[in-house]
Amino acid sequence: MNPALTTRYSFGGDEHIFVEIGHEMSLEAFFLGLSITKGLSEARIKGVTEICPANASFQVKYDPDIISPRDLQREIKAIEAGAKRIAASSTEATMLPTRIIEIPVLYNDPWTHETLMRFRERHQEPSLTDLEYAAKINQLGSVDQFITAHSGTPWFVTMVGFVAGLPFLYQMVERPKQLQAPKYLRPRTDTPKLTIGHGGCFSCIYSVRGAGGYQMFGITPVPIYDPQQKISYLREFMVLFRPGDIVKWRAVGREEYDEIERKIGENRYQPLMRPVTFSMRDFNLNHVAYTKKIEGELYGN
Amino acid sequence: MGINILEPGLSTTVQDLGRPGYYHIGIPLSGSMDRYSHHAGNLLVGNDVNAALLEFTFMGPKLEFTRDTVIALTGASMSILVNEVEHDGWQAIPVKAGDVVSFGFLIDGARAYLAIAGGIDVPVVLGSRSTYTLGALGGHQGRKLEAGDSLPLGPPQGGKVRLGKILRPDLRQELPKNVKLRLVTGLYWHRITATSGQKFLADHWKVAPEADRIGYRFRSGRKLEFVPRDPPFGAGSDPSNIVDGCYPYGSVQVPGGTEPIVLHRDAVSGGGYFMLGTVISADMDAIGQLQPHMTARFEAVSLDQALAARYDYFARLDALRGYLA
């Protein structure tokens, strides 16, 4: 456990407690948040109505007529202390049973391109596309090299939200290699559905069409939110992702994109996904070897 | 069926008291923005308070009823017309199959509520009938109403219908043109300088045209000054950026330090902008009744003051229940 993690509690009005675990992003902060929010769910505290884990923070919504804010804060702090004790004393606490899911991406697609051209005046470098700009500021020689870096390693879902079912994804490489890009100067009023976006160190998949401020890199044909619950793999629940899922992007061409989209339309597409157990300790020992290993589990080699 | 939509108004949606429990995957509470007016409407027509009704913004729809029932208009101030005959709001009005109901011009406030005995019987999705338009979820096909839509009504709910009784003025929603929004400072308040915080609380903020169920944007106050820092890893380079986190309902974010946005019932559940505090639950209804160009000030209160205001809010709801019992 990273000793630099000092939690900060704040009351969000009379109905929320907001807890920042780290002011900067790290997998350690995410894991501690996941462990505390899991403990909170299991504690089934009366009056708690929403428990929302985020990247390096979490939030609890409660009914102050049932539990007082200060009593609830005390309970959360006790759970936090327990989670930290377990994390310090056992390797089990840093094992996460989860899934790895492959998401095909048509990078540099015509739809996000059309959209980004409409909003150039809100961008840092209007003369470049979002991909060209991201390649440049990450010191990668070309858009192709950027796409290779983006799709070359798996990413962790460290938060679900903003809008229904939108995953925030954190790249599983050492910090100096993480791709970073600022958000648009002013948010766009439009983003195509299923756009792969990037802001700060996070990628995301826009689950619905709407406003957005992240750089746009491509689009996936695979729906991740279906309020009608008609798509076969979203029939049980309308949202695909949950915090802790691991995503592997796979760059596809237009032909394969169209083929997958056709299968989705006929409701006979199933995203490739496999159960994996993520080990923080093994990951920290050797990022490259470990991510290769869990990718191997996805593709069955 | 029960209601045919002849004209939809500007933005008319089906709402109940909301859909708790899914904010962690980005699905917000939704539900009526002015919950006090929502309660009053349902109580007047003998409904359970959670019954689904119509919320409309700035302009009323035109409706044809296909069965006999009782209706009540609450919230924003406008007249209600049954077959062109004008009635006041805040009372139960009987309608017959074939009656056409329309509304006069908006006088005060921003959102009116039409409660109908039996409630609007759209399917329950994730525990609620509320419309969440951004996620195309709930309500009538997940969207605002359009001409030609038909809505089913539920059976009468057994409560007392208060025909002939008009709600006492002090029990109606207040619709002021200038509001003071009480705020518990916190979250990332420390990101701005003390002087900038004082200016924020002193300034008069005007409601911007971008004000909807997701959030209300304000402008014309002074730009915030941030405490200098090295951007934390993952947050982004702008001083108003944070590592993307959850947004409380009522939280006040200020992208770029210029225009505060108060998140409301259809809030985006999280993101990367710092928040300087949270409007207290008792003042959320008032935001839903603000029109563009109206002014608001933010007043810092303690958590205990916020809880006291909440207590007063519920006492007022109890008085409403008592009056209509």
XYZ file of C-alpha atoms in Angstrom:
626
model
C 0.000 0.000 0.000
C 1.271 3.419 -0.958
C 1.932 5.344 2.277
C 1.403 8.638 0.421
C -2.352 8.016 0.251
C -3.997 10.335 2.753
C -7.762 10.377 2.551
C -9.683 13.622 2.758
C -13.353 13.716 3.794
C -15.773 16.455 2.794
C -19.526 16.901 3.215
C -21.299 17.416 -0.119
C -24.235 19.397 1.229
C -26.529 17.522 3.636
C -26.865 14.326 1.559
C -23.352 13.314 0.421
C -19.988 12.438 1.872
C -17.150 12.832 -0.625
C -13.864 11.055 0.078
C -10.721 11.818 -1.893
C -8.180 9.002 -1.579
C -5.399 10.559 -3.607
C -5.354 13.937 -5.317
C -3.443 12.288 -8.151
C -4.389 9.134 -10.016
C -2.811 5.800 -9.117
C -3.939 2.202 -9.183
C -3.257 2.056 -5.430
C -5.797 4.842 -4.810
C -8.306 3.122 -7.071
C -7.842 -0.222 -5.304
C -8.204 1.284 -1.855
C -11.403 3.051 -2.969
C -12.773 -0.176 -4.422
C -11.998 -2.023 -1.202
C -13.628 0.631 1.040
C -16.747 0.920 -1.123
C -17.037 -2.886 -1.213
C -16.801 -2.924 2.591
C -19.443 -0.201 2.759
C -21.836 -2.162 0.541
C -21.372 -5.249 2.666
C -21.943 -3.272 5.885
C -25.474 -2.421 4.628
C -25.616 0.757 6.711
C -29.196 1.957 7.070
C -29.809 5.269 5.334
C -27.086 4.842 2.694
C -28.721 5.121 -0.747
C -25.816 5.306 -3.221
C -22.192 4.164 -3.062
C -20.183 5.475 -5.992
C -16.533 4.452 -6.447
C -14.489 6.744 -8.705
C -10.918 6.813 -10.017
C -9.128 8.018 -6.907
C -12.114 8.993 -4.743
C -15.595 7.834 -3.873
C -18.913 9.271 -2.787
C -21.722 8.092 -0.520
C -25.259 9.480 -0.689
C -27.413 9.040 2.382
C -30.622 10.119 4.033
C -29.680 12.318 7.012
C -33.079 11.624 8.587
C -31.953 8.009 9.032
C -28.242 8.402 9.761
C -26.512 11.611 10.830
C -23.665 12.795 8.587
C -21.135 12.606 11.407
C -22.163 9.078 12.438
C -21.885 7.953 8.834
C -18.469 9.573 8.484
C -17.319 7.666 11.576
C -18.564 4.395 10.083
C -16.800 5.054 6.758
C -13.563 5.897 8.582
C -13.727 2.619 10.496
C -14.214 0.713 7.233
C -11.343 2.688 5.686
C -9.051 1.718 8.578
C -10.035 -1.941 8.156
C -9.416 -1.837 4.397
C -5.966 -0.305 4.945
C -5.074 -2.937 7.556
C -6.033 -5.787 5.234
C -4.166 -4.191 2.318
C -1.000 -3.870 4.422
C -1.109 -7.383 5.831
C -2.168 -9.694 3.028
C -1.592 -10.284 -0.651
C -5.187 -11.474 -1.031
C -6.405 -7.912 -0.681
C -4.574 -6.960 -3.842
C -6.123 -9.818 -5.843
C -9.183 -8.824 -7.830
C -11.353 -11.428 -9.561
C -12.535 -9.644 -12.704
C -12.964 -9.910 -16.492
C -10.899 -8.929 -19.508
C -12.987 -7.685 -22.446
C -11.866 -7.014 -26.005
C -13.222 -3.843 -27.611
C -12.640 -3.468 -31.372
C -11.912 0.128 -32.407
C -11.973 1.808 -35.793
C -9.381 4.511 -35.092
C -9.411 7.639 -37.258
C -12.997 6.921 -38.307
C -15.101 9.218 -40.528
C -17.757 10.056 -37.860
C -15.530 11.425 -35.099
C -13.507 13.136 -37.835
C -16.603 14.930 -39.121
C -17.491 15.925 -35.542
C -14.047 17.173 -34.569
C -13.881 19.314 -37.711
C -17.072 21.077 -36.585
C -15.495 22.017 -33.239
C -11.951 23.030 -34.268
C -12.294 26.489 -32.700
C -12.655 24.829 -29.277
C -9.408 22.884 -29.687
C -5.844 23.664 -28.547
C -4.435 23.151 -32.032
C -7.143 23.711 -34.629
C -4.814 22.824 -37.500
C -4.331 19.233 -36.242
C -6.853 16.443 -35.754
C -7.279 15.099 -32.203
C -5.130 12.055 -33.058
C -2.395 14.174 -34.671
C -2.386 16.477 -31.649
C -2.262 13.569 -29.177
C 0.578 11.914 -31.113
C 2.530 15.180 -31.099
C 2.202 16.042 -27.404
C 3.011 12.459 -26.384
C 6.178 12.654 -28.487
C 5.121 9.849 -30.788
C 6.252 10.270 -34.375
C 2.961 9.504 -36.106
C -0.724 8.793 -35.680
C 0.016 5.120 -36.384
C 2.560 5.015 -33.563
C 0.020 6.644 -31.264
C -2.626 4.051 -32.189
C -0.091 1.282 -31.522
C 0.642 2.758 -28.071
C -3.068 3.211 -27.283
C -4.108 -0.283 -28.353
C -0.913 -2.051 -27.314
C -1.645 -2.557 -23.615
C -4.756 -3.297 -21.568
C -6.615 -0.612 -19.628
C -8.378 -0.738 -16.277
C -11.973 0.482 -15.838
C -11.483 2.698 -12.785
C -14.862 4.459 -12.824
C -18.251 4.178 -14.504
C -20.271 7.353 -14.836
C -20.597 10.867 -16.231
C -23.484 9.462 -18.284
C -25.130 6.036 -18.191
C -22.565 3.253 -18.411
C -19.581 5.333 -19.594
C -16.293 3.698 -18.503
C -13.201 5.692 -17.538
C -10.102 3.668 -18.396
C -6.606 3.818 -16.925
C -3.683 2.535 -18.950
C -1.772 -0.401 -17.432
C 1.760 0.842 -18.126
C 4.319 2.603 -15.960
C 3.531 6.245 -15.424
C 6.091 7.783 -17.839
C 4.552 5.764 -20.676
C 0.951 6.692 -19.945
C -0.706 8.647 -22.733
C -1.974 12.038 -21.652
C -3.956 14.779 -23.369
C -5.817 17.846 -22.127
C -9.565 18.155 -22.576
C -10.906 20.510 -25.254
C -10.604 24.204 -24.305
C -14.410 24.351 -24.245
C -16.537 21.180 -24.277
C -18.189 20.166 -27.551
C -21.969 20.061 -27.688
C -21.813 16.827 -29.689
C -19.895 13.549 -29.582
C -20.892 10.490 -31.630
C -22.168 7.505 -29.677
C -19.419 4.952 -28.895
C -16.557 7.395 -29.472
C -13.251 6.455 -27.849
C -12.214 9.629 -26.029
C -9.228 10.694 -23.947
C -8.717 13.400 -21.298
C -6.007 13.718 -18.653
C -4.664 10.166 -18.350
C -8.077 8.546 -18.931
C -9.651 7.065 -21.998
C -13.395 6.580 -22.132
C -16.137 5.197 -24.339
C -19.033 7.610 -24.801
C -22.044 5.372 -24.171
C -24.548 7.841 -25.641
C -24.392 10.763 -28.068
C -23.979 14.114 -26.347
C -21.683 16.789 -24.984
C -18.062 15.928 -24.265
C -14.632 17.436 -23.738
C -12.286 14.505 -24.350
C -10.084 14.204 -27.463
C -11.689 11.827 -29.980
C -9.596 8.950 -31.373
C -12.031 6.476 -32.905
C -15.256 4.586 -32.535
C -16.278 1.072 -31.527
C -19.153 -0.824 -33.157
C -19.873 -2.582 -29.830
C -22.749 -1.024 -27.816
C -22.014 -0.757 -24.079
C -25.385 0.592 -22.896
C -28.830 -0.575 -23.987
C -31.789 0.855 -22.057
C -34.104 -1.426 -24.101
C -32.100 -4.474 -22.963
C -32.496 -6.121 -26.378
C -28.830 -6.703 -27.226
C -28.032 -10.270 -26.151
C -25.113 -9.498 -23.837
C -26.958 -6.520 -22.237
C -30.200 -8.381 -21.631
C -29.437 -9.125 -17.991
C -28.258 -5.613 -17.252
C -28.286 -2.550 -19.503
C -24.712 -1.487 -18.660
C -21.697 -3.553 -19.774
C -18.869 -2.194 -17.640
C -18.161 -2.172 -13.921
C -15.155 -0.813 -12.036
C -12.303 -3.318 -12.097
C -12.968 -4.645 -15.614
C -9.934 -4.797 -17.891
C -10.275 -3.658 -21.513
C -8.090 -4.580 -24.457
C -8.592 -2.360 -27.510
C -8.085 -4.017 -30.889
C -7.610 -1.800 -33.929
C -9.884 -2.941 -36.762
C -10.371 -1.742 -40.341
C -13.566 -0.460 -41.898
C -14.541 -3.857 -43.300
C -14.384 -5.584 -39.941
C -16.140 -2.642 -38.285
C -19.033 -2.993 -40.748
C -19.090 -6.751 -40.252
C -19.352 -6.413 -36.446
C -21.999 -3.744 -36.795
C -24.017 -6.063 -39.032
C -23.742 -8.861 -36.454
C -24.852 -6.452 -33.707
C -27.870 -5.537 -35.863
C -28.737 -9.222 -36.188
C -28.112 -9.641 -32.451
C -25.507 -12.371 -32.910
C -22.374 -10.589 -31.728
C -20.777 -11.438 -28.418
C -17.776 -9.406 -27.229
C -14.766 -11.564 -26.428
C -14.425 -11.696 -22.630
C -12.734 -14.018 -20.155
C -12.557 -14.166 -16.365
C -9.147 -13.212 -14.914
C -7.799 -12.578 -11.453
C -5.767 -9.413 -11.366
C -2.819 -9.373 -8.981
C -1.529 -5.952 -8.034
C 1.675 -7.477 -6.686
C 2.495 -9.364 -9.898
C 1.571 -6.319 -11.968
C 3.919 -4.121 -9.954
C 6.750 -6.666 -10.266
C 6.727 -6.445 -14.071
C 4.054 -4.457 -15.912
C 4.985 -5.678 -19.391
C 5.216 -9.377 -18.581
C 2.063 -9.299 -16.499
C -0.136 -7.510 -19.025
C 1.129 -9.917 -21.731
C 0.078 -12.770 -19.456
C -3.493 -11.551 -18.940
C -3.799 -10.739 -22.652
C -2.808 -14.355 -23.196
C -5.722 -15.393 -21.016
C -8.065 -13.332 -23.222
C -6.873 -14.943 -26.424
C -6.474 -18.382 -24.917
C -2.751 -18.835 -25.533
C -55.236 4.938 -22.618
C -55.781 8.217 -20.842
C -54.135 11.236 -22.461
C -53.397 12.136 -26.072
C -50.694 14.732 -26.592
C -52.026 17.273 -29.122
C -49.146 19.750 -28.660
C -46.106 18.834 -26.572
C -44.933 22.218 -25.237
C -41.193 22.954 -25.146
C -39.952 20.196 -22.896
C -42.568 17.996 -21.274
C -41.552 14.777 -19.551
C -43.048 12.122 -17.272
C -41.496 12.288 -13.784
C -41.994 10.718 -10.371
C -39.756 11.161 -7.319
C -36.819 9.485 -9.036
C -34.653 6.439 -9.486
C -32.172 6.036 -6.624
C -29.512 3.328 -6.625
C -27.827 3.611 -10.039
C -25.708 6.746 -9.740
C -22.591 4.556 -9.462
C -23.023 3.566 -13.113
C -23.909 7.064 -14.263
C -27.701 6.815 -14.128
C -28.925 9.801 -12.108
C -31.905 10.136 -9.815
C -34.061 12.130 -12.297
C -37.581 12.894 -11.034
C -39.363 16.242 -10.677
C -36.993 19.188 -10.273
C -39.414 20.958 -7.914
C -40.322 18.144 -5.546
C -42.500 20.314 -3.313
C -44.832 21.197 -6.198
C -44.768 17.539 -7.258
C -45.986 16.484 -3.796
C -48.710 19.161 -3.750
C -50.090 18.087 -7.145
C -50.313 14.422 -6.270
C -51.869 15.105 -2.850
C -54.546 17.354 -4.421
C -55.721 14.566 -6.758
C -55.537 11.801 -4.153
C -52.402 10.086 -5.492
C -49.513 8.473 -3.716
C -46.818 11.186 -3.645
C -44.551 9.108 -5.883
C -47.137 8.867 -8.687
C -45.817 9.907 -12.112
C -46.997 13.258 -13.475
C -46.064 15.697 -16.250
C -43.327 18.269 -15.769
C -43.226 21.033 -18.372
C -40.775 23.850 -18.809
C -41.727 27.458 -19.705
C -44.747 26.413 -21.796
C -47.587 23.977 -21.279
C -48.685 21.157 -23.613
C -52.163 20.709 -25.097
C -53.780 17.470 -23.970
C -56.905 15.508 -24.784
C -58.255 13.254 -22.043
C -59.811 9.965 -23.106
C -61.248 9.112 -19.719
C -62.811 10.919 -16.754
C -60.334 11.881 -14.073
C -59.142 14.716 -11.813
C -56.138 16.956 -12.482
C -54.174 19.624 -10.607
C -51.638 22.184 -11.813
C -48.842 23.200 -9.431
C -45.367 24.732 -9.646
C -44.807 27.620 -12.061
C -47.573 30.138 -12.273
C -49.783 29.917 -15.395
C -53.475 29.406 -15.949
C -55.010 26.073 -16.899
C -57.817 25.882 -19.439
C -60.318 23.040 -19.674
C -62.149 23.332 -23.023
C -61.032 26.993 -23.142
C -62.460 27.725 -19.680
C -59.801 29.207 -17.426
C -59.040 27.833 -13.938
C -56.416 28.598 -11.301
C -53.654 26.246 -10.327
C -53.161 24.615 -6.908
C -56.586 22.951 -6.889
C -58.174 19.706 -8.066
C -60.188 20.061 -11.276
C -62.445 17.301 -12.671
C -62.121 16.495 -16.394
C -64.249 14.266 -18.616
C -63.342 11.997 -21.508
C -63.023 14.230 -24.597
C -61.988 17.355 -22.641
C -59.065 19.341 -24.000
C -56.674 20.855 -21.461
C -54.249 23.631 -22.335
C -52.274 26.277 -20.446
C -51.881 30.047 -20.430
C -48.593 31.941 -20.669
C -45.939 31.491 -18.030
C -46.200 34.223 -15.389
C -43.670 33.215 -12.723
C -41.344 30.269 -12.185
C -40.043 27.896 -14.850
C -41.563 24.443 -14.357
C -45.191 23.495 -13.908
C -46.559 20.110 -12.864
C -49.775 18.450 -13.938
C -50.825 15.673 -11.590
C -53.561 13.324 -12.754
C -55.593 11.024 -10.491
C -54.270 7.500 -10.989
C -50.861 8.754 -12.134
C -49.271 8.222 -15.536
C -48.811 4.495 -15.958
C -45.709 4.260 -18.148
C -43.528 1.178 -17.488
C -41.394 1.162 -14.353
C -37.716 1.034 -15.373
C -35.125 0.341 -12.652
C -37.734 1.142 -10.032
C -39.043 4.431 -11.430
C -41.221 5.991 -14.126
C -39.037 9.115 -14.387
C -37.632 10.150 -17.756
C -33.844 10.373 -18.105
C -33.579 11.806 -21.608
C -29.769 11.736 -21.901
C -29.825 7.968 -21.339
C -33.077 7.457 -23.327
C -34.426 5.710 -20.230
C -37.801 5.572 -18.453
C -40.807 7.861 -18.926
C -42.459 7.659 -22.343
C -39.885 5.944 -24.610
C -37.068 7.657 -22.751
C -37.730 11.064 -24.283
C -39.698 14.287 -24.004
C -43.248 14.094 -25.296
C -44.183 14.728 -28.930
C -47.502 15.473 -30.618
C -49.329 12.208 -31.279
C -48.049 10.417 -28.169
C -50.583 8.687 -25.920
C -50.065 8.081 -22.225
C -51.884 5.474 -20.127
C -53.304 6.370 -16.721
C -53.327 4.103 -13.691
C -56.425 3.268 -11.623
C -57.427 5.775 -8.912
C -55.081 5.416 -5.950
C -57.579 5.665 -3.118
C -56.419 8.952 -1.625
C -58.806 11.782 -0.867
C -59.483 14.038 -3.881
C -59.845 17.610 -2.640
C -62.356 18.977 -5.172
C -63.304 22.584 -4.511
C -60.441 23.242 -2.112
C -57.759 25.636 -3.309
C -54.380 25.440 -1.653
C -53.655 28.204 0.880
C -51.152 30.701 -0.635
C -48.554 30.054 2.059
C -48.623 26.353 1.142
C -47.878 26.988 -2.544
C -44.355 27.025 -3.913
C -42.693 30.444 -3.721
C -41.506 31.740 -7.075
C -39.099 34.629 -6.415
C -37.123 36.385 -9.158
C -34.014 36.641 -6.986
C -32.917 33.736 -4.880
C -30.313 33.050 -2.283
C -28.974 29.542 -2.709
C -27.523 28.161 0.495
C -24.318 26.251 -0.026
C -22.086 24.060 2.139
C -18.584 24.949 0.957
C -16.138 22.091 0.683
C -15.185 19.351 -1.821
C -12.432 21.317 -3.662
C -13.122 24.768 -2.174
C -9.429 24.870 -1.168
C -8.492 25.137 -4.842
C -9.516 28.824 -4.931
C -7.970 31.680 -2.954
C -9.780 33.061 0.117
C -10.418 36.396 -1.620
C -11.797 34.642 -4.671
C -14.125 32.611 -2.430
C -15.433 35.818 -0.851
C -16.045 37.351 -4.263
C -17.894 34.241 -5.385
C -20.247 34.550 -2.398
C -20.674 38.321 -2.841
C -21.427 38.340 -6.579
C -24.858 38.329 -8.192
C -25.034 35.476 -10.666
C -27.383 35.441 -13.652
C -28.986 32.225 -14.890
C -27.525 31.451 -18.335
C -29.631 30.104 -21.220
C -27.892 26.721 -20.746
C -30.056 25.680 -17.818
C -31.801 22.351 -17.906
C -32.541 19.222 -15.902
C -28.859 18.234 -15.902
C -27.651 21.486 -14.437
C -28.084 25.232 -14.178
C -25.294 27.419 -15.496
C -24.745 30.912 -14.067
C -22.725 33.833 -15.401
C -21.705 37.469 -14.885
C -19.831 36.991 -11.622
C -16.086 37.511 -11.359
C -13.657 34.871 -12.617
C -12.235 32.635 -9.876
C -8.589 32.757 -8.870
C -6.966 29.434 -8.186
C -4.300 28.507 -5.675
C -1.201 27.727 -7.778
C -0.193 24.053 -7.984
C 1.625 21.463 -10.059
C -1.193 19.600 -11.817
C -1.691 16.240 -10.089
C -1.056 13.253 -12.359
C -4.133 12.362 -14.376
C -6.081 15.549 -13.709
C -5.298 17.632 -16.769
C -3.475 20.919 -16.967
C -6.246 23.448 -16.358
C -6.319 24.769 -12.767
C -10.009 23.814 -12.558
C -9.275 20.149 -13.386
C -9.297 17.305 -10.853
C -8.800 13.579 -11.306
C -12.308 12.693 -12.490
C -14.475 12.018 -9.455
C -18.145 11.832 -8.443
C -20.357 14.893 -8.511
C -22.883 15.333 -5.661
C -26.390 16.505 -6.631
C -26.352 20.258 -6.092
C -22.578 20.452 -6.394
C -21.228 23.632 -7.958
C -18.498 23.095 -10.549
C -16.767 25.969 -12.267
C -15.029 24.815 -15.486
C -12.161 27.166 -16.250
C -13.137 29.243 -13.211
C -15.705 31.279 -15.149
C -19.293 29.995 -15.124
C -20.593 27.971 -12.160
C -22.873 25.021 -12.959
C -25.165 23.595 -10.267
C -25.977 19.966 -11.052
C -29.636 18.993 -10.696
C -31.809 15.854 -10.876
C -30.412 14.562 -14.217
C -26.845 15.279 -13.094
C -23.834 13.884 -14.877
C -22.542 11.581 -12.146
C -18.892 12.543 -12.337
C -16.167 14.269 -14.230
C -12.955 16.240 -14.100
C -13.972 19.706 -12.913
C -13.392 20.939 -9.377
C -16.431 21.728 -7.249
C -16.437 24.432 -4.591
C -19.414 23.242 -2.579
C -22.919 21.842 -2.695
C -26.290 23.605 -2.679
C -28.311 22.233 0.247
C -31.165 19.819 -0.460
C -33.791 22.288 0.796
C -32.865 24.815 -1.931
C -32.835 22.455 -4.920
C -36.534 22.993 -5.762
C -35.977 26.752 -6.041
C -33.329 26.235 -8.747
C -35.828 24.354 -10.902
C -38.093 27.414 -10.857
C -35.440 29.893 -12.074
C -35.765 31.376 -15.552
C -32.762 32.519 -17.616
C -31.566 36.024 -16.615
C -32.935 35.751 -13.070
C -30.309 36.304 -10.406
C -29.007 34.177 -7.605
C -26.482 34.614 -4.855
C -24.715 31.835 -3.032
C -24.739 31.953 0.749
C -22.326 29.764 2.713
C -24.007 27.830 5.539
C -22.753 25.200 7.960
C -23.730 21.544 7.754
C -25.946 22.033 10.831
C -27.727 24.956 9.187
C -28.240 22.775 6.110
C -29.786 20.056 8.277
C -32.025 22.614 10.038
C -33.209 23.914 6.642
C -33.913 20.344 5.579
C -35.985 19.853 8.724
C -37.987 23.015 7.919
C -38.526 21.793 4.349
C -40.006 18.512 5.574
C -42.089 20.338 8.188
C -43.597 22.360 5.345
C -44.375 19.144 3.448
C -46.051 17.827 6.610
C -48.135 20.992 6.852
C -49.162 20.463 3.220
C -50.134 16.865 3.964
C -52.044 17.981 7.071
C -53.974 20.644 5.151
C -54.985 18.159 2.445
C -55.655 15.230 4.819
